[in-house]
Short mmCIF file of C-alpha atoms in Angstrom, two decimals:
data_model
loop_
_atom_site.label_atom_id
_atom_site.label_comp_id
_atom_site.label_asym_id
_atom_site.label_seq_id
_atom_site.Cartn_x
_atom_site.Cartn_y
_atom_site.Cartn_z
CA UNK O 1 47.35 68.93 -53.46
CA UNK O 2 49.15 67.20 -50.61
CA UNK O 3 45.84 66.56 -48.88
CA UNK O 4 44.47 64.86 -51.98
CA UNK O 5 47.58 62.67 -52.30
CA UNK O 6 47.24 61.69 -48.66
CA UNK O 7 43.62 60.64 -49.11
CA UNK O 8 44.50 58.52 -52.10
CA UNK O 9 47.28 56.87 -50.12
CA UNK O 10 44.99 56.05 -47.17
CA UNK O 11 42.34 54.66 -49.49
CA UNK O 12 44.92 52.46 -51.13
CA UNK O 13 46.15 51.16 -47.76
CA UNK O 14 42.65 50.42 -46.51
CA UNK O 15 41.75 48.68 -49.73
CA UNK O 16 44.91 46.62 -49.52
CA UNK O 17 44.07 45.60 -45.95
CA UNK O 18 40.54 44.57 -46.87
CA UNK O 19 41.88 42.62 -49.82
CA UNK O 20 44.36 40.81 -47.62
CA UNK O 21 41.65 39.92 -45.09
CA UNK O 22 39.42 38.60 -47.83
CA UNK O 23 42.30 36.59 -49.23
CA UNK O 24 42.98 35.09 -45.80
CA UNK O 25 39.35 34.13 -45.34
CA UNK O 26 39.11 32.64 -48.81
CA UNK O 27 42.30 30.66 -48.34
CA UNK O 28 41.00 29.39 -45.01
CA UNK O 29 37.72 28.32 -46.61
CA UNK O 30 39.60 26.59 -49.43
CA UNK O 31 41.81 24.85 -46.90
CA UNK O 32 38.80 23.64 -44.94
CA UNK O 33 37.01 22.62 -48.11
CA UNK O 34 39.91 20.47 -49.20
CA UNK O 35 40.06 18.71 -45.83
CA UNK O 36 38.04 15.53 -45.70
CA UNK O 37 36.58 13.98 -42.57
CA UNK O 38 39.00 11.33 -41.31
CA UNK O 39 37.91 7.72 -41.53
CA UNK O 40 40.11 6.29 -38.78
CA UNK O 41 38.09 7.54 -35.79
CA UNK O 42 36.28 5.14 -33.47
CA UNK O 43 34.19 4.95 -30.30
CA UNK O 44 34.57 2.31 -27.58
CA UNK O 45 31.46 1.64 -25.46
CA UNK O 46 31.97 0.11 -22.00
CA UNK O 47 29.45 -0.73 -19.30
CA UNK O 48 27.70 -3.52 -17.44
CA UNK O 49 25.11 -5.69 -19.11
CA UNK O 50 21.55 -4.29 -19.21
CA UNK O 51 22.79 -0.68 -19.19
CA UNK O 52 21.48 -0.06 -22.71
CA UNK O 53 24.73 0.02 -24.71
CA UNK O 54 23.39 -1.68 -27.84
CA UNK O 55 20.09 0.21 -27.74
CA UNK O 56 21.87 3.54 -27.39
CA UNK O 57 24.17 2.94 -30.36
CA UNK O 58 21.24 1.70 -32.43
CA UNK O 59 19.45 4.97 -31.68
CA UNK O 60 22.48 6.96 -32.84
CA UNK O 61 22.55 4.85 -36.00
CA UNK O 62 18.84 5.31 -36.65
CA UNK O 63 18.12 1.59 -36.28
CA UNK O 64 14.75 0.78 -34.72
CA UNK O 65 15.24 -2.94 -34.07
CA UNK O 66 18.66 -3.47 -32.46
CA UNK O 67 20.09 -6.96 -32.16
CA UNK O 68 22.48 -7.63 -29.33
CA UNK O 69 25.53 -9.76 -29.98
CA UNK O 70 28.10 -11.21 -27.61
CA UNK O 71 31.73 -10.62 -26.82
CA UNK O 72 32.92 -7.62 -28.82
CA UNK O 73 30.44 -6.12 -31.29
CA UNK O 74 31.25 -3.75 -34.13
CA UNK O 75 28.99 -1.20 -35.75
CA UNK O 76 29.32 2.17 -37.46
CA UNK O 77 27.55 5.52 -37.47
CA UNK O 78 27.22 7.64 -40.60
CA UNK O 79 28.59 11.15 -40.05
CA UNK O 80 27.88 14.03 -42.43
CA UNK O 81 29.39 17.50 -42.57
CA UNK O 82 26.69 19.71 -44.08
CA UNK O 83 29.03 22.63 -44.79
CA UNK O 84 31.61 20.64 -46.67
CA UNK O 85 29.15 18.11 -48.08
CA UNK O 86 31.34 15.30 -46.83
CA UNK O 87 30.47 12.00 -45.17
CA UNK O 88 32.38 9.34 -43.31
CA UNK O 89 31.78 6.39 -41.03
CA UNK O 90 32.50 6.40 -37.33
CA UNK O 91 33.41 2.92 -36.10
CA UNK O 92 31.83 1.77 -32.84
CA UNK O 93 33.07 -1.09 -30.63
CA UNK O 94 30.70 -2.43 -27.95
CA UNK O 95 32.26 -4.65 -25.30
CA UNK O 96 30.13 -7.18 -23.44
CA UNK O 97 29.70 -6.41 -19.76
CA UNK O 98 30.89 -9.87 -18.70
CA UNK O 99 34.31 -9.52 -16.98
CA UNK O 100 35.49 -12.55 -18.92
CA UNK O 101 35.47 -10.52 -22.15
CA UNK O 102 37.85 -7.76 -21.07
CA UNK O 103 40.69 -9.52 -22.88
CA UNK O 104 38.97 -8.48 -26.15
CA UNK O 105 39.80 -4.83 -25.48
CA UNK O 106 43.08 -5.18 -27.38
CA UNK O 107 41.13 -5.41 -30.65
CA UNK O 108 39.16 -2.22 -30.01
CA UNK O 109 41.82 -0.08 -28.32
CA UNK O 110 45.46 -0.53 -29.25
CA UNK O 111 48.62 1.41 -30.02
CA UNK O 112 47.42 2.23 -33.55
CA UNK O 113 44.08 3.88 -32.74
CA UNK O 114 44.72 5.13 -29.20
CA UNK O 115 44.75 8.83 -30.07
CA UNK O 116 41.77 8.44 -32.43
CA UNK O 117 39.40 6.73 -29.93
CA UNK O 118 36.67 8.20 -27.72
CA UNK O 119 35.29 6.13 -24.83
CA UNK O 120 31.65 6.00 -23.67
CA UNK O 121 30.91 4.67 -20.16
CA UNK O 122 27.27 3.70 -19.63
CA UNK O 123 25.28 3.32 -16.43
CA UNK O 124 21.54 2.82 -16.12
CA UNK O 125 19.02 4.78 -14.07
CA UNK O 126 17.27 1.48 -13.30
CA UNK O 127 20.07 0.72 -10.82
CA UNK O 128 21.51 3.99 -9.49
CA UNK O 129 22.81 2.18 -6.40
CA UNK O 130 25.28 0.29 -8.64
CA UNK O 131 26.91 3.34 -10.25
CA UNK O 132 29.75 3.62 -7.77
CA UNK O 133 30.89 0.05 -8.27
CA UNK O 134 30.32 0.00 -12.03
CA UNK O 135 32.10 3.25 -12.89
CA UNK O 136 35.09 2.49 -10.67
CA UNK O 137 35.29 -0.99 -12.19
CA UNK O 138 35.37 0.19 -15.79
CA UNK O 139 37.79 3.02 -15.07
CA UNK O 140 40.08 0.44 -13.50
CA UNK O 141 39.70 -1.92 -16.49
CA UNK O 142 40.43 0.92 -18.91
CA UNK O 143 43.42 2.17 -16.90
CA UNK O 144 44.98 -1.29 -16.66
CA UNK O 145 44.50 -1.85 -20.37
CA UNK O 146 46.16 1.47 -21.25
CA UNK O 147 49.11 0.59 -19.05
CA UNK O 148 49.47 -2.70 -20.90
CA UNK O 149 49.74 -0.94 -24.27
CA UNK O 150 53.22 -0.42 -25.66
CA UNK O 151 52.95 3.34 -25.94
CA UNK O 152 55.90 5.67 -25.76
CA UNK O 153 55.99 7.79 -22.59
CA UNK O 154 56.03 10.91 -24.72
CA UNK O 155 52.91 9.76 -26.58
CA UNK O 156 51.06 9.20 -23.30
CA UNK O 157 52.11 12.62 -22.04
CA UNK O 158 50.96 14.29 -25.25
CA UNK O 159 47.59 12.58 -24.96
CA UNK O 160 47.17 13.80 -21.36
CA UNK O 161 48.22 17.33 -22.30
CA UNK O 162 45.81 17.35 -25.22
CA UNK O 163 42.97 16.49 -22.84
CA UNK O 164 44.01 19.25 -20.43
CA UNK O 165 44.17 21.81 -23.23
CA UNK O 166 40.75 20.76 -24.51
CA UNK O 167 39.31 21.23 -21.01
CA UNK O 168 40.95 24.63 -20.56
CA UNK O 169 39.93 25.95 -23.97
CA UNK O 170 36.22 25.32 -23.48
CA UNK O 171 34.15 28.42 -24.19
CA UNK O 172 30.43 29.09 -24.04
CA UNK O 173 28.31 29.33 -27.18
CA UNK O 174 27.28 32.83 -28.19
CA UNK O 175 29.32 34.59 -30.87
CA UNK O 176 28.29 36.65 -33.85
CA UNK O 177 29.66 34.30 -36.47
CA UNK O 178 27.68 31.26 -37.51
CA UNK O 179 28.94 28.51 -35.23
CA UNK O 180 28.50 25.97 -38.01
CA UNK O 181 30.74 27.61 -40.55
CA UNK O 182 34.24 26.22 -41.24
CA UNK O 183 35.84 29.61 -40.43
CA UNK O 184 34.01 29.79 -37.09
CA UNK O 185 35.00 26.23 -36.27
CA UNK O 186 38.67 26.96 -36.94
CA UNK O 187 38.60 30.15 -34.90
CA UNK O 188 37.03 28.31 -31.96
CA UNK O 189 39.68 25.62 -32.06
CA UNK O 190 42.74 27.76 -32.66
CA UNK O 191 42.00 31.24 -31.36
CA UNK O 192 43.04 30.48 -27.78
CA UNK O 193 46.78 30.74 -27.27
CA UNK O 194 48.61 28.67 -24.70
CA UNK O 195 49.39 31.80 -22.73
CA UNK O 196 45.68 32.68 -22.51
CA UNK O 197 44.58 29.28 -21.16
CA UNK O 198 43.01 29.37 -17.71
CA UNK O 199 44.33 27.00 -15.05
CA UNK O 200 42.33 23.86 -14.37
CA UNK O 201 39.53 24.29 -11.91
CA UNK O 202 39.84 22.65 -8.50
CA UNK O 203 39.31 18.90 -8.58
CA UNK O 204 39.39 18.65 -12.40
CA UNK O 205 41.32 15.89 -14.20
CA UNK O 206 42.95 14.49 -11.08
CA UNK O 207 42.76 11.16 -12.95
CA UNK O 208 43.92 11.71 -16.52
CA UNK O 209 43.91 8.64 -18.76
CA UNK O 210 44.66 10.61 -21.93
CA UNK O 211 41.38 9.55 -23.56
CA UNK O 212 38.29 11.60 -24.27
CA UNK O 213 35.51 10.00 -22.17
CA UNK O 214 31.76 10.60 -22.13
CA UNK O 215 29.67 9.19 -19.25
CA UNK O 216 26.14 8.39 -20.45
CA UNK O 217 23.29 7.69 -18.02
CA UNK O 218 20.67 5.66 -19.88
CA UNK O 219 16.98 4.94 -19.20
CA UNK O 220 16.27 8.18 -17.33
CA UNK O 221 12.56 7.59 -17.95
CA UNK O 222 12.82 5.10 -15.05
CA UNK O 223 12.99 8.02 -12.61
CA UNK O 224 9.21 8.02 -12.29
CA UNK O 225 9.34 4.37 -11.23
CA UNK O 226 11.98 5.18 -8.64
CA UNK O 227 9.69 7.86 -7.25
CA UNK O 228 6.60 5.62 -7.09
CA UNK O 229 8.05 2.28 -6.02
CA UNK O 230 11.20 3.24 -4.11
CA UNK O 231 10.12 6.59 -2.64
CA UNK O 232 12.86 8.61 -4.32
CA UNK O 233 12.57 12.37 -3.95
CA UNK O 234 14.21 15.35 -5.64
CA UNK O 235 16.98 15.42 -3.08
CA UNK O 236 17.90 11.85 -3.94
CA UNK O 237 18.24 12.75 -7.62
CA UNK O 238 20.23 15.86 -6.68
CA UNK O 239 22.54 13.73 -4.56
CA UNK O 240 23.00 11.31 -7.47
CA UNK O 241 23.68 14.15 -9.91
CA UNK O 242 26.20 15.93 -7.70
CA UNK O 243 28.06 12.66 -7.11
CA UNK O 244 28.34 11.68 -10.77
CA UNK O 245 29.27 15.24 -11.75
CA UNK O 246 32.11 15.20 -9.25
CA UNK O 247 33.19 11.84 -10.70
CA UNK O 248 33.17 13.33 -14.22
CA UNK O 249 35.07 16.39 -13.02
CA UNK O 250 37.74 14.19 -11.46
CA UNK O 251 38.22 12.16 -14.67
CA UNK O 252 37.70 15.05 -17.09
CA UNK O 253 34.66 13.51 -18.76
CA UNK O 254 31.41 14.83 -20.21
CA UNK O 255 28.02 13.79 -18.82
CA UNK O 256 24.77 12.99 -20.64
CA UNK O 257 21.43 11.82 -19.25
CA UNK O 258 19.57 10.02 -22.06
CA UNK O 259 16.36 8.11 -22.66
CA UNK O 260 15.91 6.20 -25.90
CA UNK O 261 12.30 5.46 -24.95
CA UNK O 262 11.42 9.15 -24.63
CA UNK O 263 14.09 10.33 -27.11
CA UNK O 264 15.84 12.64 -24.66
CA UNK O 265 19.32 13.99 -25.44
CA UNK O 266 20.00 11.30 -28.05
CA UNK O 267 20.39 13.78 -30.90
CA UNK O 268 22.49 16.05 -28.71
CA UNK O 269 24.74 13.13 -27.84
CA UNK O 270 25.27 12.40 -31.54
CA UNK O 271 26.17 16.03 -32.25
CA UNK O 272 28.47 16.19 -29.25
CA UNK O 273 30.34 13.05 -30.34
CA UNK O 274 30.90 14.48 -33.82
CA UNK O 275 32.01 17.74 -32.21
CA UNK O 276 34.61 16.06 -29.98
CA UNK O 277 35.86 13.66 -32.66
CA UNK O 278 35.67 15.71 -35.88
CA UNK O 279 35.45 19.29 -34.63
CA UNK O 280 31.94 19.78 -36.02
CA UNK O 281 29.84 22.52 -34.41
CA UNK O 282 27.98 22.01 -31.15
CA UNK O 283 25.74 24.90 -30.16
CA UNK O 284 24.00 23.61 -27.03
CA UNK O 285 25.14 24.94 -23.65
CA UNK O 286 25.15 22.96 -20.41
CA UNK O 287 21.73 21.67 -19.29
CA UNK O 288 21.11 20.86 -15.65
CA UNK O 289 17.63 22.14 -14.77
CA UNK O 290 15.65 19.09 -15.90
CA UNK O 291 16.65 16.19 -13.71
CA UNK O 292 16.19 13.59 -16.47
CA UNK O 293 17.93 15.50 -19.29
CA UNK O 294 21.27 16.65 -17.83
CA UNK O 295 24.06 17.66 -20.23
CA UNK O 296 27.47 18.73 -18.91
CA UNK O 297 30.15 19.34 -21.58
CA UNK O 298 33.76 18.65 -20.67
CA UNK O 299 35.37 21.84 -19.38
CA UNK O 300 32.20 23.56 -18.19
CA UNK O 301 31.71 22.13 -14.71
CA UNK O 302 33.34 23.08 -11.42
CA UNK O 303 32.90 22.34 -7.74
CA UNK O 304 31.25 25.72 -7.28
CA UNK O 305 28.60 24.95 -9.90
CA UNK O 306 28.02 21.52 -8.41
CA UNK O 307 27.50 23.02 -4.94
CA UNK O 308 24.25 24.62 -6.13
CA UNK O 309 22.66 21.18 -5.79
CA UNK O 310 23.49 21.05 -2.09
CA UNK O 311 20.71 23.54 -1.28
CA UNK O 312 17.97 20.97 -1.90
CA UNK O 313 19.67 18.17 0.04
CA UNK O 314 18.10 18.20 3.50
CA UNK O 315 18.43 14.60 4.72
CA UNK O 316 21.88 13.96 3.23
CA UNK O 317 25.16 15.74 2.67
CA UNK O 318 27.57 15.83 -0.25
CA UNK O 319 30.30 14.13 1.76
CA UNK O 320 28.08 11.15 2.66
CA UNK O 321 29.18 7.86 1.17
CA UNK O 322 27.23 7.18 -2.00
CA UNK O 323 25.78 3.76 -1.15
CA UNK O 324 24.79 4.94 2.34
CA UNK O 325 22.25 7.26 0.72
CA UNK O 326 21.52 5.40 -2.52
CA UNK O 327 21.32 1.84 -1.24
CA UNK O 328 19.91 -1.25 -2.97
CA UNK O 329 16.23 -1.88 -2.18
CA UNK O 330 15.43 -4.63 0.28
CA UNK O 331 13.40 -6.62 -2.23
CA UNK O 332 16.45 -7.09 -4.43
CA UNK O 333 18.28 -8.93 -1.65
CA UNK O 334 15.84 -11.83 -1.68
CA UNK O 335 16.41 -12.67 -5.33
CA UNK O 336 19.17 -15.11 -4.45
CA UNK O 337 16.85 -17.00 -2.09
CA UNK O 338 14.39 -17.70 -4.90
CA UNK O 339 17.13 -19.18 -7.04
CA UNK O 340 18.17 -21.91 -4.59
CA UNK O 341 18.46 -25.24 -6.39
CA UNK O 342 15.92 -27.82 -5.26
CA UNK O 343 17.24 -31.38 -4.83
CA UNK O 344 14.76 -33.96 -6.09
CA UNK O 345 14.01 -37.11 -4.10
CA UNK O 346 14.50 -40.60 -5.50
CA UNK O 347 11.30 -41.86 -7.11
CA UNK O 348 11.09 -45.19 -5.23
CA UNK O 349 11.84 -43.51 -1.91
CA UNK O 350 9.12 -40.94 -2.58
CA UNK O 351 6.55 -43.62 -3.46
CA UNK O 352 7.40 -45.71 -0.40
CA UNK O 353 7.02 -42.70 1.84
CA UNK O 354 3.66 -41.83 0.27
CA UNK O 355 2.47 -45.41 0.80
CA UNK O 356 3.23 -45.20 4.51
CA UNK O 357 1.37 -41.89 4.72
CA UNK O 358 -1.65 -43.41 2.99
CA UNK O 359 -1.67 -46.36 5.40
CA UNK O 360 -1.62 -44.10 8.43
CA UNK O 361 -4.27 -41.81 6.95
CA UNK O 362 -6.53 -44.77 6.05
CA UNK O 363 -6.53 -46.13 9.61
CA UNK O 364 -7.39 -42.76 11.04
CA UNK O 365 -10.23 -42.31 8.54
CA UNK O 366 -11.59 -45.81 9.37
CA UNK O 367 -11.87 -44.91 13.04
CA UNK O 368 -13.35 -41.47 12.64
CA UNK O 369 -16.73 -40.78 14.30
CA UNK O 370 -18.24 -39.63 11.01
CA UNK O 371 -17.63 -42.97 9.33
CA UNK O 372 -19.01 -44.74 12.41
CA UNK O 373 -22.16 -42.64 12.31
CA UNK O 374 -22.59 -43.33 8.60
CA UNK O 375 -22.33 -47.05 9.17
CA UNK O 376 -24.89 -46.86 11.95
CA UNK O 377 -27.43 -45.38 9.54
CA UNK O 378 -27.71 -48.56 7.61
CA UNK O 379 -24.36 -48.92 5.90
CA UNK O 380 -22.78 -52.22 6.82
CA UNK O 381 -19.05 -51.96 7.60
CA UNK O 382 -16.76 -53.64 5.10
CA UNK O 383 -14.88 -56.61 6.40
CA UNK O 384 -12.32 -58.80 4.65
CA UNK O 385 -15.01 -61.38 3.98
CA UNK O 386 -17.78 -59.07 2.83
CA UNK O 387 -18.91 -58.90 -0.75
CA UNK O 388 -18.45 -56.05 -3.16
CA UNK O 389 -15.36 -54.13 -4.15
CA UNK O 390 -13.35 -53.46 -1.07
CA UNK O 391 -10.85 -50.77 -0.32
CA UNK O 392 -7.13 -51.57 -0.75
CA UNK O 393 -6.69 -50.68 2.88
CA UNK O 394 -8.51 -53.19 5.08
CA UNK O 395 -10.14 -51.81 8.18
CA UNK O 396 -11.24 -54.19 10.93
CA UNK O 397 -14.29 -52.74 12.61
CA UNK O 398 -15.25 -54.64 15.73
CA UNK O 399 -18.73 -54.32 17.13
CA UNK O 400 -18.94 -52.65 20.47
CA UNK O 401 -21.61 -52.79 23.12
CA UNK O 402 -22.61 -49.27 22.29
CA UNK O 403 -23.58 -50.09 18.72
CA UNK O 404 -27.08 -51.55 19.28
CA UNK O 405 -27.92 -48.85 21.75
CA UNK O 406 -26.89 -46.23 19.31
CA UNK O 407 -29.17 -47.61 16.62
CA UNK O 408 -32.14 -47.60 18.97
CA UNK O 409 -31.42 -44.11 20.20
CA UNK O 410 -31.18 -42.80 16.65
CA UNK O 411 -34.44 -44.49 15.70
CA UNK O 412 -36.28 -42.99 18.64
CA UNK O 413 -34.74 -39.57 17.94
CA UNK O 414 -35.87 -39.40 14.32
CA UNK O 415 -39.29 -40.86 15.16
CA UNK O 416 -39.80 -38.14 17.74
CA UNK O 417 -38.99 -35.50 15.12
CA UNK O 418 -41.50 -36.98 12.71
CA UNK O 419 -44.25 -37.19 15.35
CA UNK O 420 -43.65 -33.63 16.49
CA UNK O 421 -43.87 -32.37 12.92
CA UNK O 422 -47.21 -34.16 12.34
CA UNK O 423 -48.68 -32.94 15.64
CA UNK O 424 -48.68 -36.28 17.51
CA UNK O 425 -46.98 -36.55 20.88
CA UNK O 426 -43.23 -37.12 20.72
CA UNK O 427 -43.19 -39.44 23.70
CA UNK O 428 -45.51 -42.19 24.76
CA UNK O 429 -48.76 -40.93 26.18
CA UNK O 430 -48.74 -40.26 29.87
CA UNK O 431 -51.16 -42.38 31.83
CA UNK O 432 -54.05 -40.52 33.40
CA UNK O 433 -52.99 -41.52 36.85
CA UNK O 434 -49.38 -40.44 36.34
CA UNK O 435 -48.05 -37.84 38.70
CA UNK O 436 -48.66 -34.23 37.66
CA UNK O 437 -50.88 -35.39 34.86
CA UNK O 438 -53.81 -33.26 35.97
CA UNK O 439 -51.73 -30.39 37.20
CA UNK O 440 -50.20 -29.69 33.79
CA UNK O 441 -53.04 -28.94 31.44
CA UNK O 442 -52.01 -28.51 27.81
CA UNK O 443 -53.37 -25.60 25.85
CA UNK O 444 -53.11 -24.82 22.20
CA UNK O 445 -50.97 -21.72 22.83
CA UNK O 446 -48.26 -23.45 24.81
CA UNK O 447 -48.18 -26.91 23.26
CA UNK O 448 -46.02 -25.79 20.28
CA UNK O 449 -43.41 -24.01 22.39
CA UNK O 450 -43.17 -26.88 24.86
CA UNK O 451 -42.83 -29.39 22.01
CA UNK O 452 -40.02 -27.36 20.33
CA UNK O 453 -38.09 -27.11 23.58
CA UNK O 454 -38.49 -30.83 24.11
CA UNK O 455 -37.20 -31.62 20.64
CA UNK O 456 -34.16 -29.37 21.05
CA UNK O 457 -33.28 -30.85 24.43
CA UNK O 458 -33.75 -34.40 23.11
CA UNK O 459 -31.53 -33.60 20.07
CA UNK O 460 -28.79 -32.12 22.22
CA UNK O 461 -28.87 -35.10 24.56
CA UNK O 462 -28.73 -37.58 21.69
CA UNK O 463 -25.81 -35.79 20.00
CA UNK O 464 -23.93 -35.71 23.28
CA UNK O 465 -24.46 -39.46 23.75
CA UNK O 466 -23.37 -40.16 20.18
CA UNK O 467 -20.15 -38.23 20.68
CA UNK O 468 -19.34 -40.07 23.91
CA UNK O 469 -20.07 -43.45 22.36
CA UNK O 470 -17.89 -42.70 19.32
CA UNK O 471 -15.06 -41.73 21.62
CA UNK O 472 -15.45 -44.96 23.56
CA UNK O 473 -15.35 -46.92 20.30
CA UNK O 474 -12.09 -45.29 19.30
CA UNK O 475 -10.54 -45.96 22.69
CA UNK O 476 -11.73 -49.53 22.59
CA UNK O 477 -10.37 -50.20 19.08
CA UNK O 478 -7.01 -48.67 19.97
CA UNK O 479 -6.77 -50.82 23.08
CA UNK O 480 -7.58 -53.90 20.98
CA UNK O 481 -4.74 -53.04 18.53
#
């Protein structure tokens, strides 16, 4: 009898416990269901020009034809919670990379929305040698702007502590419950007590701005170009990755390598942003195997994990200065030389100078041996008194003693060629009583060879005399001037 009463009592207790657990779960679901996605959240995108800020946000929006503005742009991204069937709009501010527009930051990040803003810093894989300067510049701009805000010291401290707690409470994906359910999301966010938080890893959050920051490397498809045109190797990309991961560890940021062109990590970036801002589920662990699709969530990385990359770095070391290893290519340094402004010359000065050049060139052409030879072949030289249309530049050609001789020599030379071709003797017939006339009999076999040699020697002699006479004419005309 007592045993039966005891069993009934235990069954009642167990049933009561189950009922209470169910009631707690149901109340939690009702609480989550009644909570709407906030509409006051925003994202601030910072980075140099040509780093793909507008294109990246357009990809997250689902816009195929982005249009870049100037100054400070505003856009929004539609966010949907599938489990609660709720939607909201995430505001996005895109600041122009021109340093002259940094004063517009006060409209995008101020005392009102400070705790509700996430910052994206963009750098491009097309210029990895500029990352050091760009990231340090924008961190400095952001830090100085935060200092200028009229925030209470306690508010700043709470923001920094919230970032530390978020880093410490990071846990890997892999539980039995559905990571997308509202109950699972609440347990992930609230199940870690302050006493159970692990201390920060070495080197983490040494610079704490109190803002959630995501560093996004855009245009990673350009890595193949770096390999082909700039001789980048795997160790260069490992050096780049270890450096930017240490930068993100120091500032407590996440890291994403993306490519809008090849659609790499863009969807994951969207899900991660909604996870950090609204607490929506994010199921993807850290990715670091593929060099062009790296994903490092905030809170996962450590110096020990980064040191794995050192094994492939043979020609460089982790402590090497960044720009000593990743330096700008030599061809980029000559860009400034091609942009030098050219000073134009006055029109009248230019024309006067060209006229002088034409005068000098005309005199030299008038005295050239070729023109002299052409005139000797029957072309009469133009003189100021000659008929016909004359040249604007008058050339005085004075006859020289060599001129008649040259005409006779040329006539004899061409006549000899004609006679040789027709078979007649090239020179006047030798008298029978001339010396050696009988001792040099001419045969049919040797006449042609002898005649050819004679023609060649006569031609060479005539050309030599022509050259000497032309030279004498030039010297004579110069002495006359």
